[in-house]
PDB file of C-alpha atoms in Angstrom:
ATOM      1  CA  MET A   1       0.000   0.000   0.000  1.00  0.00           C
ATOM      2  CA  ASP A   2       1.418   3.406  -0.987  1.00  0.00           C
ATOM      3  CA  LYS A   3       2.114   5.835   1.825  1.00  0.00           C
ATOM      4  CA  GLN A   4      -0.241   8.800   1.766  1.00  0.00           C
ATOM      5  CA  THR A   5       1.352  12.217   2.069  1.00  0.00           C
ATOM      6  CA  LEU A   6      -0.705  14.747   4.012  1.00  0.00           C
ATOM      7  CA  ASN A   7      -0.862  18.278   2.617  1.00  0.00           C
ATOM      8  CA  VAL A   8      -1.212  20.992   5.277  1.00  0.00           C
ATOM      9  CA  ALA A   9      -1.452  24.763   4.809  1.00  0.00           C
ATOM     10  CA  PHE A  10      -1.387  27.673   7.217  1.00  0.00           C
ATOM     11  CA  ALA A  11      -3.524  30.096   5.265  1.00  0.00           C
ATOM     12  CA  THR A  12      -5.361  33.344   5.823  1.00  0.00           C
ATOM     13  CA  GLN A  13      -6.651  36.356   3.945  1.00  0.00           C
ATOM     14  CA  LYS A  14      -4.387  38.878   5.671  1.00  0.00           C
ATOM     15  CA  GLY A  15      -0.631  39.362   5.574  1.00  0.00           C
ATOM     16  CA  GLY A  16       1.222  39.755   8.861  1.00  0.00           C
ATOM     17  CA  SER A  17      -0.888  37.095  10.569  1.00  0.00           C
ATOM     18  CA  GLY A  18       2.124  34.997  11.514  1.00  0.00           C
ATOM     19  CA  LYS A  19       1.379  32.117   9.156  1.00  0.00           C
ATOM     20  CA  THR A  20       4.967  31.863   7.852  1.00  0.00           C
ATOM     21  CA  ALA A  21       6.469  31.861  11.353  1.00  0.00           C
ATOM     22  CA  ILE A  22       4.037  29.164  12.496  1.00  0.00           C
ATOM     23  CA  THR A  23       4.712  27.095   9.363  1.00  0.00           C
ATOM     24  CA  VAL A  24       8.463  27.107  10.063  1.00  0.00           C
ATOM     25  CA  LEU A  25       8.106  26.373  13.773  1.00  0.00           C
ATOM     26  CA  VAL A  26       5.690  23.472  13.272  1.00  0.00           C
ATOM     27  CA  ALA A  27       7.615  21.969  10.345  1.00  0.00           C
ATOM     28  CA  SER A  28      10.965  22.182  12.156  1.00  0.00           C
ATOM     29  CA  TYR A  29       9.559  20.709  15.373  1.00  0.00           C
ATOM     30  CA  LEU A  30       7.886  17.773  13.599  1.00  0.00           C
ATOM     31  CA  HIS A  31      10.949  17.052  11.469  1.00  0.00           C
ATOM     32  CA  TYR A  32      13.887  17.653  13.792  1.00  0.00           C
ATOM     33  CA  ASN A  33      12.246  16.685  17.107  1.00  0.00           C
ATOM     34  CA  CYS A  34       9.808  14.000  16.008  1.00  0.00           C
ATOM     35  CA  GLY A  35      11.505  12.615  12.899  1.00  0.00           C
ATOM     36  CA  TYR A  36       8.679  13.126  10.408  1.00  0.00           C
ATOM     37  CA  PRO A  37       9.966  13.302   6.819  1.00  0.00           C
ATOM     38  CA  LEU A  38       8.488  16.451   5.310  1.00  0.00           C
ATOM     39  CA  ALA A  39       9.000  19.231   2.799  1.00  0.00           C
ATOM     40  CA  VAL A  40       7.834  22.828   2.584  1.00  0.00           C
ATOM     41  CA  ILE A  41       6.466  24.462  -0.562  1.00  0.00           C
ATOM     42  CA  ASP A  42       6.811  28.247  -0.496  1.00  0.00           C
ATOM     43  CA  CYS A  43       4.428  29.660  -3.074  1.00  0.00           C
ATOM     44  CA  ASP A  44       4.009  33.055  -1.408  1.00  0.00           C
ATOM     45  CA  PHE A  45       5.141  34.985  -4.506  1.00  0.00           C
ATOM     46  CA  PRO A  46       6.899  37.372  -4.924  1.00  0.00           C
ATOM     47  CA  GLN A  47       8.578  37.579  -1.501  1.00  0.00           C
ATOM     48  CA  HIS A  48       9.047  33.812  -0.936  1.00  0.00           C
ATOM     49  CA  SER A  49       9.877  34.715   2.659  1.00  0.00           C
ATOM     50  CA  LEU A  50      10.225  31.129   3.852  1.00  0.00           C
ATOM     51  CA  TYR A  51      12.657  30.236   1.077  1.00  0.00           C
ATOM     52  CA  GLU A  52      14.607  33.409   1.865  1.00  0.00           C
ATOM     53  CA  MET A  53      14.652  32.391   5.539  1.00  0.00           C
ATOM     54  CA  ARG A  54      16.341  29.120   4.564  1.00  0.00           C
ATOM     55  CA  GLU A  55      18.967  31.165   2.695  1.00  0.00           C
ATOM     56  CA  ARG A  56      19.567  33.372   5.766  1.00  0.00           C
ATOM     57  CA  ASP A  57      19.702  30.329   8.058  1.00  0.00           C
ATOM     58  CA  SER A  58      22.340  28.720   5.849  1.00  0.00           C
ATOM     59  CA  ARG A  59      24.478  31.855   5.893  1.00  0.00           C
ATOM     60  CA  ALA A  60      24.166  32.140   9.696  1.00  0.00           C
ATOM     61  CA  VAL A  61      25.399  28.557  10.128  1.00  0.00           C
ATOM     62  CA  LEU A  62      28.413  29.181   7.900  1.00  0.00           C
ATOM     63  CA  GLU A  63      29.348  32.264   9.946  1.00  0.00           C
ATOM     64  CA  ASN A  64      28.921  30.734  13.439  1.00  0.00           C
ATOM     65  CA  GLU A  65      31.095  27.852  14.683  1.00  0.00           C
ATOM     66  CA  TYR A  66      28.612  26.898  17.403  1.00  0.00           C
ATOM     67  CA  LEU A  67      25.739  26.645  14.904  1.00  0.00           C
ATOM     68  CA  LYS A  68      28.012  24.810  12.490  1.00  0.00           C
ATOM     69  CA  ARG A  69      28.688  22.133  15.129  1.00  0.00           C
ATOM     70  CA  MET A  70      24.977  21.956  15.923  1.00  0.00           C
ATOM     71  CA  ALA A  71      24.179  21.377  12.258  1.00  0.00           C
ATOM     72  CA  TYR A  72      26.880  18.711  11.966  1.00  0.00           C
ATOM     73  CA  GLU A  73      25.654  16.804  15.044  1.00  0.00           C
ATOM     74  CA  GLN A  74      22.061  17.030  13.878  1.00  0.00           C
ATOM     75  CA  MET A  75      22.833  15.740  10.378  1.00  0.00           C
ATOM     76  CA  ARG A  76      24.592  12.705  11.865  1.00  0.00           C
ATOM     77  CA  GLU A  77      21.233  11.526  13.236  1.00  0.00           C
ATOM     78  CA  PRO A  78      19.215   9.409  10.771  1.00  0.00           C
ATOM     79  CA  GLY A  79      16.419  11.376   9.120  1.00  0.00           C
ATOM     80  CA  ARG A  80      17.478  14.724  10.610  1.00  0.00           C
ATOM     81  CA  ALA A  81      19.070  16.308   7.551  1.00  0.00           C
ATOM     82  CA  ALA A  82      17.467  19.615   6.585  1.00  0.00           C
ATOM     83  CA  TYR A  83      14.038  19.274   5.023  1.00  0.00           C
ATOM     84  CA  PRO A  84      13.602  20.697   1.503  1.00  0.00           C
ATOM     85  CA  VAL A  85      12.161  24.184   1.032  1.00  0.00           C
ATOM     86  CA  GLN A  86      10.934  24.489  -2.549  1.00  0.00           C
ATOM     87  CA  LYS A  87       9.705  27.737  -4.045  1.00  0.00           C
ATOM     88  CA  CYS A  88       7.269  28.137  -6.918  1.00  0.00           C
ATOM     89  CA  ARG A  89       4.368  30.215  -8.181  1.00  0.00           C
ATOM     90  CA  VAL A  90       1.109  29.314  -6.460  1.00  0.00           C
ATOM     91  CA  GLU A  91      -0.463  27.961  -9.652  1.00  0.00           C
ATOM     92  CA  ARG A  92       2.420  25.488  -9.860  1.00  0.00           C
ATOM     93  CA  ALA A  93       2.045  24.299  -6.244  1.00  0.00           C
ATOM     94  CA  PRO A  94      -0.344  21.365  -6.904  1.00  0.00           C
ATOM     95  CA  ASP A  95       2.042  19.916  -9.517  1.00  0.00           C
ATOM     96  CA  MET A  96       5.045  20.332  -7.233  1.00  0.00           C
ATOM     97  CA  ALA A  97       3.122  18.697  -4.376  1.00  0.00           C
ATOM     98  CA  ALA A  98       2.222  15.760  -6.630  1.00  0.00           C
ATOM     99  CA  GLU A  99       5.877  15.337  -7.604  1.00  0.00           C
ATOM    100  CA  LEU A 100       7.071  15.370  -3.987  1.00  0.00           C
ATOM    101  CA  ALA A 101       4.307  13.049  -2.804  1.00  0.00           C
ATOM    102  CA  GLY A 102       4.973  10.727  -5.731  1.00  0.00           C
ATOM    103  CA  SER A 103       8.539  10.213  -4.539  1.00  0.00           C
ATOM    104  CA  GLY A 104       7.218   8.391  -1.477  1.00  0.00           C
ATOM    105  CA  ASN A 105       9.746  10.217   0.705  1.00  0.00           C
ATOM    106  CA  TYR A 106       7.435  12.466   2.714  1.00  0.00           C
ATOM    107  CA  ASP A 107       4.743  12.058   5.351  1.00  0.00           C
ATOM    108  CA  LEU A 108       3.859  15.747   5.251  1.00  0.00           C
ATOM    109  CA  LEU A 109       3.951  18.672   2.861  1.00  0.00           C
ATOM    110  CA  PHE A 110       3.492  22.175   4.272  1.00  0.00           C
ATOM    111  CA  PHE A 111       2.344  25.044   2.048  1.00  0.00           C
ATOM    112  CA  ASP A 112       3.091  28.718   2.641  1.00  0.00           C
ATOM    113  CA  LEU A 113       0.468  30.420   0.479  1.00  0.00           C
ATOM    114  CA  PRO A 114      -0.069  34.066  -0.558  1.00  0.00           C
ATOM    115  CA  GLY A 115      -2.006  36.156   1.949  1.00  0.00           C
ATOM    116  CA  THR A 116      -4.989  36.652  -0.338  1.00  0.00           C
ATOM    117  CA  VAL A 117      -7.368  34.326  -2.137  1.00  0.00           C
ATOM    118  CA  ASN A 118      -7.430  36.845  -4.983  1.00  0.00           C
ATOM    119  CA  SER A 119      -4.041  35.598  -6.175  1.00  0.00           C
ATOM    120  CA  GLU A 120      -4.375  33.345  -9.200  1.00  0.00           C
ATOM    121  CA  GLY A 121      -4.134  29.674  -8.285  1.00  0.00           C
ATOM    122  CA  VAL A 122      -4.764  30.008  -4.527  1.00  0.00           C
ATOM    123  CA  ILE A 123      -8.211  28.386  -4.556  1.00  0.00           C
ATOM    124  CA  SER A 124      -7.044  25.438  -6.655  1.00  0.00           C
ATOM    125  CA  SER A 125      -4.058  25.003  -4.318  1.00  0.00           C
ATOM    126  CA  LEU A 126      -6.313  25.086  -1.249  1.00  0.00           C
ATOM    127  CA  ALA A 127      -8.570  22.507  -2.882  1.00  0.00           C
ATOM    128  CA  GLY A 128      -5.550  20.197  -3.103  1.00  0.00           C
ATOM    129  CA  VAL A 129      -4.625  20.254   0.585  1.00  0.00           C
ATOM    130  CA  ASP A 130      -5.994  18.000   3.321  1.00  0.00           C
ATOM    131  CA  TYR A 131      -6.099  20.478   6.208  1.00  0.00           C
ATOM    132  CA  ILE A 132      -5.968  24.250   6.617  1.00  0.00           C
ATOM    133  CA  PHE A 133      -5.047  26.016   9.841  1.00  0.00           C
ATOM    134  CA  THR A 134      -5.891  29.709   9.960  1.00  0.00           C
ATOM    135  CA  PRO A 135      -4.296  32.045  12.511  1.00  0.00           C
ATOM    136  CA  ILE A 136      -6.595  34.835  13.693  1.00  0.00           C
ATOM    137  CA  SER A 137      -5.921  37.877  15.863  1.00  0.00           C
ATOM    138  CA  ALA A 138      -8.160  40.156  17.896  1.00  0.00           C
ATOM    139  CA  ASP A 139      -7.978  43.075  15.506  1.00  0.00           C
ATOM    140  CA  LYS A 140     -11.424  43.920  14.151  1.00  0.00           C
ATOM    141  CA  VAL A 141     -10.334  44.490  10.530  1.00  0.00           C
ATOM    142  CA  VAL A 142      -7.997  41.481  10.468  1.00  0.00           C
ATOM    143  CA  LEU A 143     -10.531  39.229  12.180  1.00  0.00           C
ATOM    144  CA  GLU A 144     -13.391  40.165   9.845  1.00  0.00           C
ATOM    145  CA  SER A 145     -11.190  39.433   6.825  1.00  0.00           C
ATOM    146  CA  SER A 146      -9.953  36.139   8.295  1.00  0.00           C
ATOM    147  CA  LEU A 147     -13.440  34.950   9.212  1.00  0.00           C
ATOM    148  CA  SER A 148     -14.750  35.897   5.772  1.00  0.00           C
ATOM    149  CA  PHE A 149     -11.931  33.852   4.217  1.00  0.00           C
ATOM    150  CA  ALA A 150     -12.505  30.881   6.533  1.00  0.00           C
ATOM    151  CA  ALA A 151     -16.274  30.867   6.049  1.00  0.00           C
ATOM    152  CA  ALA A 152     -15.921  30.973   2.248  1.00  0.00           C
ATOM    153  CA  ILE A 153     -13.336  28.166   2.165  1.00  0.00           C
ATOM    154  CA  HIS A 154     -15.390  26.081   4.583  1.00  0.00           C
ATOM    155  CA  LYS A 155     -18.466  26.436   2.388  1.00  0.00           C
ATOM    156  CA  LEU A 156     -16.754  26.052  -0.995  1.00  0.00           C
ATOM    157  CA  LEU A 157     -14.225  23.338  -0.222  1.00  0.00           C
ATOM    158  CA  VAL A 158     -14.649  21.626   3.159  1.00  0.00           C
ATOM    159  CA  ARG A 159     -18.331  20.878   2.632  1.00  0.00           C
ATOM    160  CA  ASN A 160     -17.727  19.881  -0.972  1.00  0.00           C
ATOM    161  CA  GLU A 161     -17.296  16.097  -1.053  1.00  0.00           C
ATOM    162  CA  ALA A 162     -15.583  16.361  -4.428  1.00  0.00           C
ATOM    163  CA  CYS A 163     -12.691  18.285  -2.813  1.00  0.00           C
ATOM    164  CA  ARG A 164      -9.783  16.763  -0.938  1.00  0.00           C
ATOM    165  CA  LEU A 165      -9.926  19.331   1.882  1.00  0.00           C
ATOM    166  CA  ALA A 166     -11.035  17.524   5.040  1.00  0.00           C
ATOM    167  CA  GLY A 167     -10.975  20.334   7.587  1.00  0.00           C
ATOM    168  CA  LEU A 168     -10.263  23.977   8.362  1.00  0.00           C
ATOM    169  CA  TYR A 169      -9.385  25.050  11.909  1.00  0.00           C
ATOM    170  CA  LEU A 170      -8.953  28.502  13.377  1.00  0.00           C
ATOM    171  CA  PHE A 171      -6.581  29.320  16.218  1.00  0.00           C
ATOM    172  CA  TRP A 172      -5.880  32.513  18.119  1.00  0.00           C
ATOM    173  CA  ASN A 173      -2.456  33.974  17.409  1.00  0.00           C
ATOM    174  CA  MET A 174      -0.565  36.906  18.978  1.00  0.00           C
ATOM    175  CA  VAL A 175      -2.853  36.853  22.024  1.00  0.00           C
ATOM    176  CA  ASP A 176      -2.267  39.640  24.525  1.00  0.00           C
ATOM    177  CA  GLY A 177      -2.693  38.033  27.955  1.00  0.00           C
ATOM    178  CA  ARG A 178      -4.203  41.240  29.308  1.00  0.00           C
ATOM    179  CA  GLU A 179      -7.064  40.999  26.789  1.00  0.00           C
ATOM    180  CA  LYS A 180      -7.827  37.252  27.007  1.00  0.00           C
ATOM    181  CA  THR A 181     -11.132  37.958  28.725  1.00  0.00           C
ATOM    182  CA  ASP A 182     -14.432  39.464  27.559  1.00  0.00           C
ATOM    183  CA  LEU A 183     -13.086  40.512  24.147  1.00  0.00           C
ATOM    184  CA  TYR A 184     -12.171  36.960  23.176  1.00  0.00           C
ATOM    185  CA  THR A 185     -15.390  35.584  24.655  1.00  0.00           C
ATOM    186  CA  ALA A 186     -17.374  37.832  22.303  1.00  0.00           C
ATOM    187  CA  TYR A 187     -15.269  36.833  19.305  1.00  0.00           C
ATOM    188  CA  ASP A 188     -15.519  33.137  20.221  1.00  0.00           C
ATOM    189  CA  LYS A 189     -19.300  33.479  20.172  1.00  0.00           C
ATOM    190  CA  THR A 190     -19.207  34.946  16.645  1.00  0.00           C
ATOM    191  CA  ILE A 191     -16.963  32.106  15.437  1.00  0.00           C
ATOM    192  CA  LYS A 192     -19.329  29.557  16.953  1.00  0.00           C
ATOM    193  CA  GLU A 193     -22.289  31.176  15.173  1.00  0.00           C
ATOM    194  CA  LEU A 194     -20.405  30.817  11.875  1.00  0.00           C
ATOM    195  CA  GLU A 195     -19.962  27.099  12.677  1.00  0.00           C
ATOM    196  CA  LEU A 196     -16.207  27.337  12.223  1.00  0.00           C
ATOM    197  CA  PRO A 197     -13.989  24.992  14.279  1.00  0.00           C
ATOM    198  CA  LEU A 198     -11.819  26.896  16.783  1.00  0.00           C
ATOM    199  CA  MET A 199      -8.838  25.192  18.378  1.00  0.00           C
ATOM    200  CA  LYS A 200      -8.364  25.324  22.152  1.00  0.00           C
ATOM    201  CA  THR A 201      -4.695  26.280  21.950  1.00  0.00           C
ATOM    202  CA  PHE A 202      -3.768  29.935  21.513  1.00  0.00           C
ATOM    203  CA  ILE A 203      -0.372  31.441  20.717  1.00  0.00           C
ATOM    204  CA  PRO A 204       0.670  34.281  23.041  1.00  0.00           C
ATOM    205  CA  ASP A 205       1.997  37.589  21.784  1.00  0.00           C
ATOM    206  CA  THR A 206       5.667  37.157  22.609  1.00  0.00           C
ATOM    207  CA  LYS A 207       8.845  38.457  20.990  1.00  0.00           C
ATOM    208  CA  ARG A 208      10.317  34.965  20.676  1.00  0.00           C
ATOM    209  CA  TYR A 209       8.045  34.296  17.657  1.00  0.00           C
ATOM    210  CA  LYS A 210      10.019  36.989  15.842  1.00  0.00           C
ATOM    211  CA  LYS A 211      13.429  35.514  16.742  1.00  0.00           C
ATOM    212  CA  GLU A 212      15.251  34.220  13.677  1.00  0.00           C
ATOM    213  CA  LEU A 213      18.523  32.355  13.563  1.00  0.00           C
ATOM    214  CA  ALA A 214      21.447  34.793  13.692  1.00  0.00           C
ATOM    215  CA  ALA A 215      25.175  34.332  13.289  1.00  0.00           C
ATOM    216  CA  ASP A 216      25.902  36.117  16.589  1.00  0.00           C
ATOM    217  CA  LYS A 217      23.509  34.033  18.730  1.00  0.00           C
ATOM    218  CA  LYS A 218      23.377  30.493  20.095  1.00  0.00           C
ATOM    219  CA  THR A 219      19.683  30.260  20.969  1.00  0.00           C
ATOM    220  CA  VAL A 220      17.287  29.170  18.250  1.00  0.00           C
ATOM    221  CA  PHE A 221      13.561  29.676  17.923  1.00  0.00           C
ATOM    222  CA  ARG A 222      12.354  30.306  14.371  1.00  0.00           C
ATOM    223  CA  SER A 223      14.606  28.380  11.991  1.00  0.00           C
ATOM    224  CA  THR A 224      14.312  26.108   8.969  1.00  0.00           C
ATOM    225  CA  LEU A 225      17.487  24.237   9.991  1.00  0.00           C
ATOM    226  CA  PHE A 226      16.939  23.570  13.714  1.00  0.00           C
ATOM    227  CA  PRO A 227      14.063  22.975  16.111  1.00  0.00           C
ATOM    228  CA  ALA A 228      13.274  25.711  18.622  1.00  0.00           C
ATOM    229  CA  SER A 229      15.489  25.626  21.723  1.00  0.00           C
ATOM    230  CA  ARG A 230      13.809  23.958  24.693  1.00  0.00           C
ATOM    231  CA  PRO A 231      13.979  27.012  27.023  1.00  0.00           C
ATOM    232  CA  LEU A 232      12.239  29.152  24.386  1.00  0.00           C
ATOM    233  CA  VAL A 233       9.553  26.534  23.710  1.00  0.00           C
ATOM    234  CA  ARG A 234       8.381  26.696  27.333  1.00  0.00           C
ATOM    235  CA  GLY A 235       5.465  29.098  27.609  1.00  0.00           C
ATOM    236  CA  SER A 236       5.166  29.534  23.836  1.00  0.00           C
ATOM    237  CA  ASN A 237       2.249  27.052  23.494  1.00  0.00           C
ATOM    238  CA  LEU A 238       4.006  25.665  20.417  1.00  0.00           C
ATOM    239  CA  GLU A 239       3.977  22.066  21.635  1.00  0.00           C
ATOM    240  CA  GLU A 240       0.334  22.375  22.677  1.00  0.00           C
ATOM    241  CA  LEU A 241      -0.581  23.709  19.229  1.00  0.00           C
ATOM    242  CA  ILE A 242       1.276  20.857  17.512  1.00  0.00           C
ATOM    243  CA  THR A 243      -0.350  18.222  19.730  1.00  0.00           C
ATOM    244  CA  GLU A 244      -3.798  19.577  18.923  1.00  0.00           C
ATOM    245  CA  MET A 245      -2.943  19.783  15.216  1.00  0.00           C
ATOM    246  CA  MET A 246      -1.734  16.179  15.178  1.00  0.00           C
ATOM    247  CA  TYR A 247      -5.027  15.102  16.729  1.00  0.00           C
ATOM    248  CA  HIS A 248      -7.038  16.891  14.038  1.00  0.00           C
ATOM    249  CA  ILE A 249      -4.998  15.578  11.097  1.00  0.00           C
ATOM    250  CA  LYS A 250      -4.782  12.113  12.670  1.00  0.00           C
ATOM    251  CA  LEU A 251      -1.004  12.063  12.506  1.00  0.00           C
ATOM    252  CA  GLN A 252       0.413   9.188  14.543  1.00  0.00           C
TER     253      GLN A 252
END
C-alpha cells in the first residue's frame, strides 16, 4: 500500500498574521524533534519569505562555529538532515506537491500560500490540501477578513465532497494576555455562530516568535534548519498547538 502524504497549509486572507512563522516552527519541530519526513512548498510569490529564511539560516550557520557544530551533530542523526524548502508560483504548487508526494519520501507537505485568495491559483491550491489552519488575531479588521476567508473556504471546499480538503481550523495567534477575557469571549461566540472549528490552543503575543537564527547568537527559535530551543519553547504554546494539530490531522 502506498504511503499517503498529508498536505497541510497555514492560510489566511491577511498578511502579517504569523502564518509563515508558524509554518516554520511546526515543520521544524515535527521534522527535527519527532523525525517526520516532510518538505515545505513556499508559493508566497513574490517575496518567498520562507525560502529566503532558509537562505539566511544557511548563511548564519556558515558564519557561526557553534551553529556549524549543531548542524553537523544534527545531520549525523538518521532522518534529521534539513528538510527541503521548494519555491514556486502558487499555480504550480499542486504539480510540485504531486511530484514530492509521488517520490514516497514524505509524510507531510506544508504550504506557505499568498495572503490573499485573490491571487491566481490560490483556490485550486487550497482545494488540493488535506487540512488548513488559519491564525486569527483580535484586531477587528484582520478578524473580519480572516473569518470571511474561513467561512468561504469552509463552504466552498470543506463541505464539498468532491474536494480533498477535510478540515479547516482557526486558532488565536498573537494573544495579549491582558485581553484574554471578555473581548475573546465575544469573538468566540461569533466564530461559533459561523460554525467554524476553533482550536483550544492559543499562541501568546511574545517576541520569541520573531526571533530568527542569527550568526551572533546560540539560541534558536524560528529556523528552517533547527528545532526551537527547549527554554524558548516553554510558555510559547508551540507544543500544545502541535499536539492539537496532530489530533485533528490524525497524525500518529
